[in-house]
Amino acid sequence: MKFARFIMKNAALANVPKHIDHFSKFSPSPLSMKQFLDFGSVNACEKTSFRFLRQELPVRLANIMKEIRLLPPRLLSTPSAQLVHSWYVQSLMEILEFLDRRPEDQKVLQDFVETLVTIRNRHNDVVPTMAQGVIEYKEMFGQDPVTSQNIQYFLDRFYMSRISIRMLINQHTLIFDPASQPVPSTIGCIDPNCRVTEVIQDAYECARMLCEQYYLCSPELELKELNVNTESEPIHISYVPSHLYHVLFELFKNAMRATIENHESSSTLPPIGVMVALGGEDLSIKMSDRGGGVPARKIEQLFSYMYSTAPRPEITTNRRTPLAGFGYGLPLSRLYVRYFQGDLQLYPLEGFGTDAVIHLKALSTDSVEKLPVFNQTALRHYTSSHEADDWSAPRKEPLDLARDRVAK
């Protein structure tokens, strides 16, 4: 019996490349926030969700797995990248087992939910594990501009794909899994009336607690909101509170650290100001600190996966690794915002502070998933050679006149 299962497993593994080639020919089907809400509140049918996910999940997995193959061979050969790839192969195989199963059988639906939970848990450590693979690659082979650009392009798409897959899995399991315990006011992981200022307060308090544990002090919060549509009502939108919290918590941590370190000799700390504004199309959140800012030329580095000034994190035996030290906080935060067509931008005033601005879509119909699609355009990003810039390029670092004068 064990031998038969071994033969079947090997046969299935041998067919994985064919399945990837097949499903990657289809483009993912992006859903809007309104579609998520309508399905979960009005038309919640487990059979319909089952039929959609057993087709859509392989498409999303296969599209990004095609791009994994295009990474530098030396990066793919690292133990961490190999482990991540094996997780994706295993998850794809498990979903494909349901292609020919009938949703009329309640046991099939139950097995499907359990499989989705297993896949979600398996992929919990994808981000730090892939980050570790990048570190292993950099330490062994260094980095060059072309490879760094390709890795940046891939990781943005890879992590965005992961966000979207977890979104689909969370919606299905929170709505149809009897064992789940969703918040009563939410539909899956979406709050149709997400109070933005409450999420801001929660993120601030948690960041403040960490800040006080480390620095023994923290800056205060000055929070204001402006609802242009209805001035007397607090601002709320349809959104995923956990996504917004993740972004705000990261920004508060950065703002608090910069503020304290920039005012070490001062007896008081300037507050962190947050302004929330809701218009006809956009909901915008501006977080302003007086942490000294950074040179404008370094903004691109802050969003780079290949750049981190923190020491290398320790890898534990169970492979759980803290994100601190990888420098992934800002790039991942920007992806969470962009997932539903928003954006995150930083505006530094060197010597004074930084404004971080989050733009979200105010309308649920405009909040549509932004998904990576594997096609010829994507392929060219990995295969095209690095051409000379047709604009003059300044130095990466400012000119040190004193040093250059001595050298002459």
PDB file of N, CA and C in Angstrom, residues 94-133:
ATOM      1  N   GLU A  94      -2.468  19.594  -4.053  1.00  0.00           N
ATOM      2  CA  GLU A  94      -3.611  19.344  -3.175  1.00  0.00           C
ATOM      3  C   GLU A  94      -4.886  19.983  -3.715  1.00  0.00           C
ATOM      4  N   ILE A  95      -4.780  21.174  -4.307  1.00  0.00           N
ATOM      5  CA  ILE A  95      -5.970  21.811  -4.898  1.00  0.00           C
ATOM      6  C   ILE A  95      -6.452  21.031  -6.116  1.00  0.00           C
ATOM      7  N   LEU A  96      -5.514  20.542  -6.925  1.00  0.00           N
ATOM      8  CA  LEU A  96      -5.888  19.837  -8.154  1.00  0.00           C
ATOM      9  C   LEU A  96      -6.656  18.551  -7.872  1.00  0.00           C
ATOM     10  N   GLU A  97      -6.502  17.994  -6.688  1.00  0.00           N
ATOM     11  CA  GLU A  97      -7.234  16.776  -6.339  1.00  0.00           C
ATOM     12  C   GLU A  97      -8.742  16.997  -6.316  1.00  0.00           C
ATOM     13  N   PHE A  98      -9.175  18.270  -6.238  1.00  0.00           N
ATOM     14  CA  PHE A  98     -10.606  18.563  -6.153  1.00  0.00           C
ATOM     15  C   PHE A  98     -11.228  18.901  -7.507  1.00  0.00           C
ATOM     16  N   LEU A  99     -10.442  18.886  -8.569  1.00  0.00           N
ATOM     17  CA  LEU A  99     -10.976  19.277  -9.877  1.00  0.00           C
ATOM     18  C   LEU A  99     -12.126  18.381 -10.327  1.00  0.00           C
ATOM     19  N   ASP A 100     -12.051  17.100 -10.019  1.00  0.00           N
ATOM     20  CA  ASP A 100     -13.068  16.147 -10.486  1.00  0.00           C
ATOM     21  C   ASP A 100     -14.014  15.702  -9.386  1.00  0.00           C
ATOM     22  N   ARG A 101     -13.945  16.354  -8.233  1.00  0.00           N
ATOM     23  CA  ARG A 101     -14.821  15.951  -7.133  1.00  0.00           C
ATOM     24  C   ARG A 101     -16.095  16.791  -7.138  1.00  0.00           C
ATOM     25  N   ARG A 102     -17.186  16.188  -6.695  1.00  0.00           N
ATOM     26  CA  ARG A 102     -18.513  16.809  -6.792  1.00  0.00           C
ATOM     27  C   ARG A 102     -18.845  17.594  -5.530  1.00  0.00           C
ATOM     28  N   PRO A 103     -19.221  18.860  -5.671  1.00  0.00           N
ATOM     29  CA  PRO A 103     -19.546  19.679  -4.496  1.00  0.00           C
ATOM     30  C   PRO A 103     -20.862  19.294  -3.835  1.00  0.00           C
ATOM     31  N   GLU A 104     -21.657  18.448  -4.487  1.00  0.00           N
ATOM     32  CA  GLU A 104     -22.910  18.011  -3.876  1.00  0.00           C
ATOM     33  C   GLU A 104     -22.662  17.121  -2.658  1.00  0.00           C
ATOM     34  N   ASP A 105     -21.471  16.562  -2.591  1.00  0.00           N
ATOM     35  CA  ASP A 105     -21.088  15.723  -1.466  1.00  0.00           C
ATOM     36  C   ASP A 105     -20.548  16.621  -0.348  1.00  0.00           C
ATOM     37  N   GLN A 106     -21.221  16.636   0.799  1.00  0.00           N
ATOM     38  CA  GLN A 106     -20.812  17.490   1.907  1.00  0.00           C
ATOM     39  C   GLN A 106     -19.415  17.157   2.399  1.00  0.00           C
ATOM     40  N   LYS A 107     -19.039  15.878   2.292  1.00  0.00           N
ATOM     41  CA  LYS A 107     -17.696  15.465   2.714  1.00  0.00           C
ATOM     42  C   LYS A 107     -16.629  16.144   1.850  1.00  0.00           C
ATOM     43  N   VAL A 108     -16.907  16.331   0.571  1.00  0.00           N
ATOM     44  CA  VAL A 108     -15.975  17.003  -0.329  1.00  0.00           C
ATOM     45  C   VAL A 108     -15.783  18.451   0.103  1.00  0.00           C
ATOM     46  N   LEU A 109     -16.876  19.136   0.423  1.00  0.00           N
ATOM     47  CA  LEU A 109     -16.790  20.529   0.857  1.00  0.00           C
ATOM     48  C   LEU A 109     -16.007  20.641   2.161  1.00  0.00           C
ATOM     49  N   GLN A 110     -16.238  19.697   3.071  1.00  0.00           N
ATOM     50  CA  GLN A 110     -15.512  19.705   4.333  1.00  0.00           C
ATOM     51  C   GLN A 110     -14.023  19.462   4.114  1.00  0.00           C
ATOM     52  N   ASP A 111     -13.709  18.498   3.246  1.00  0.00           N
ATOM     53  CA  ASP A 111     -12.298  18.215   2.932  1.00  0.00           C
ATOM     54  C   ASP A 111     -11.636  19.423   2.285  1.00  0.00           C
ATOM     55  N   PHE A 112     -12.387  20.140   1.459  1.00  0.00           N
ATOM     56  CA  PHE A 112     -11.835  21.310   0.767  1.00  0.00           C
ATOM     57  C   PHE A 112     -11.469  22.402   1.772  1.00  0.00           C
ATOM     58  N   VAL A 113     -12.340  22.666   2.725  1.00  0.00           N
ATOM     59  CA  VAL A 113     -12.059  23.667   3.762  1.00  0.00           C
ATOM     60  C   VAL A 113     -10.809  23.274   4.544  1.00  0.00           C
ATOM     61  N   GLU A 114     -10.724  22.003   4.920  1.00  0.00           N
ATOM     62  CA  GLU A 114      -9.556  21.528   5.677  1.00  0.00           C
ATOM     63  C   GLU A 114      -8.282  21.662   4.863  1.00  0.00           C
ATOM     64  N   THR A 115      -8.378  21.405   3.563  1.00  0.00           N
ATOM     65  CA  THR A 115      -7.207  21.555   2.695  1.00  0.00           C
ATOM     66  C   THR A 115      -6.773  23.013   2.603  1.00  0.00           C
ATOM     67  N   LEU A 116      -7.744  23.919   2.491  1.00  0.00           N
ATOM     68  CA  LEU A 116      -7.411  25.344   2.431  1.00  0.00           C
ATOM     69  C   LEU A 116      -6.730  25.807   3.716  1.00  0.00           C
ATOM     70  N   VAL A 117      -7.209  25.343   4.836  1.00  0.00           N
ATOM     71  CA  VAL A 117      -6.589  25.706   6.117  1.00  0.00           C
ATOM     72  C   VAL A 117      -5.156  25.179   6.178  1.00  0.00           C
ATOM     73  N   THR A 118      -4.959  23.944   5.701  1.00  0.00           N
ATOM     74  CA  THR A 118      -3.620  23.350   5.673  1.00  0.00           C
ATOM     75  C   THR A 118      -2.681  24.165   4.791  1.00  0.00           C
ATOM     76  N   ILE A 119      -3.173  24.573   3.625  1.00  0.00           N
ATOM     77  CA  ILE A 119      -2.356  25.365   2.696  1.00  0.00           C
ATOM     78  C   ILE A 119      -2.009  26.712   3.323  1.00  0.00           C
ATOM     79  N   ARG A 120      -2.996  27.355   3.928  1.00  0.00           N
ATOM     80  CA  ARG A 120      -2.739  28.664   4.560  1.00  0.00           C
ATOM     81  C   ARG A 120      -1.677  28.537   5.647  1.00  0.00           C
ATOM     82  N   ASN A 121      -1.784  27.507   6.471  1.00  0.00           N
ATOM     83  CA  ASN A 121      -0.794  27.310   7.539  1.00  0.00           C
ATOM     84  C   ASN A 121       0.582  26.979   6.975  1.00  0.00           C
ATOM     85  N   ARG A 122       0.612  26.202   5.916  1.00  0.00           N
ATOM     86  CA  ARG A 122       1.892  25.834   5.297  1.00  0.00           C
ATOM     87  C   ARG A 122       2.621  27.075   4.795  1.00  0.00           C
ATOM     88  N   HIS A 123       1.869  28.049   4.301  1.00  0.00           N
ATOM     89  CA  HIS A 123       2.464  29.238   3.690  1.00  0.00           C
ATOM     90  C   HIS A 123       2.649  30.390   4.679  1.00  0.00           C
ATOM     91  N   ASN A 124       2.437  30.135   5.957  1.00  0.00           N
ATOM     92  CA  ASN A 124       2.585  31.208   6.947  1.00  0.00           C
ATOM     93  C   ASN A 124       3.960  31.860   6.906  1.00  0.00           C
ATOM     94  N   ASP A 125       4.995  31.061   6.676  1.00  0.00           N
ATOM     95  CA  ASP A 125       6.369  31.569   6.744  1.00  0.00           C
ATOM     96  C   ASP A 125       6.998  31.807   5.373  1.00  0.00           C
ATOM     97  N   VAL A 126       6.173  31.964   4.353  1.00  0.00           N
ATOM     98  CA  VAL A 126       6.699  32.190   3.009  1.00  0.00           C
ATOM     99  C   VAL A 126       7.550  33.464   2.951  1.00  0.00           C
ATOM    100  N   VAL A 127       7.056  34.549   3.563  1.00  0.00           N
ATOM    101  CA  VAL A 127       7.773  35.832   3.463  1.00  0.00           C
ATOM    102  C   VAL A 127       9.164  35.758   4.098  1.00  0.00           C
ATOM    103  N   PRO A 128       9.285  35.367   5.372  1.00  0.00           N
ATOM    104  CA  PRO A 128      10.635  35.318   5.953  1.00  0.00           C
ATOM    105  C   PRO A 128      11.524  34.253   5.332  1.00  0.00           C
ATOM    106  N   THR A 129      10.925  33.153   4.872  1.00  0.00           N
ATOM    107  CA  THR A 129      11.754  32.101   4.279  1.00  0.00           C
ATOM    108  C   THR A 129      12.328  32.540   2.937  1.00  0.00           C
ATOM    109  N   MET A 130      11.512  33.178   2.109  1.00  0.00           N
ATOM    110  CA  MET A 130      12.033  33.698   0.847  1.00  0.00           C
ATOM    111  C   MET A 130      13.034  34.820   1.097  1.00  0.00           C
ATOM    112  N   ALA A 131      12.780  35.630   2.129  1.00  0.00           N
ATOM    113  CA  ALA A 131      13.730  36.683   2.487  1.00  0.00           C
ATOM    114  C   ALA A 131      15.069  36.077   2.888  1.00  0.00           C
ATOM    115  N   GLN A 132      15.020  34.969   3.600  1.00  0.00           N
ATOM    116  CA  GLN A 132      16.251  34.285   3.975  1.00  0.00           C
ATOM    117  C   GLN A 132      16.990  33.776   2.741  1.00  0.00           C
ATOM    118  N   GLY A 133      16.230  33.315   1.739  1.00  0.00           N
ATOM    119  CA  GLY A 133      16.847  32.879   0.488  1.00  0.00           C
ATOM    120  C   GLY A 133      17.585  34.000  -0.208  1.00  0.00           C
TER     121      GLY A 133
END
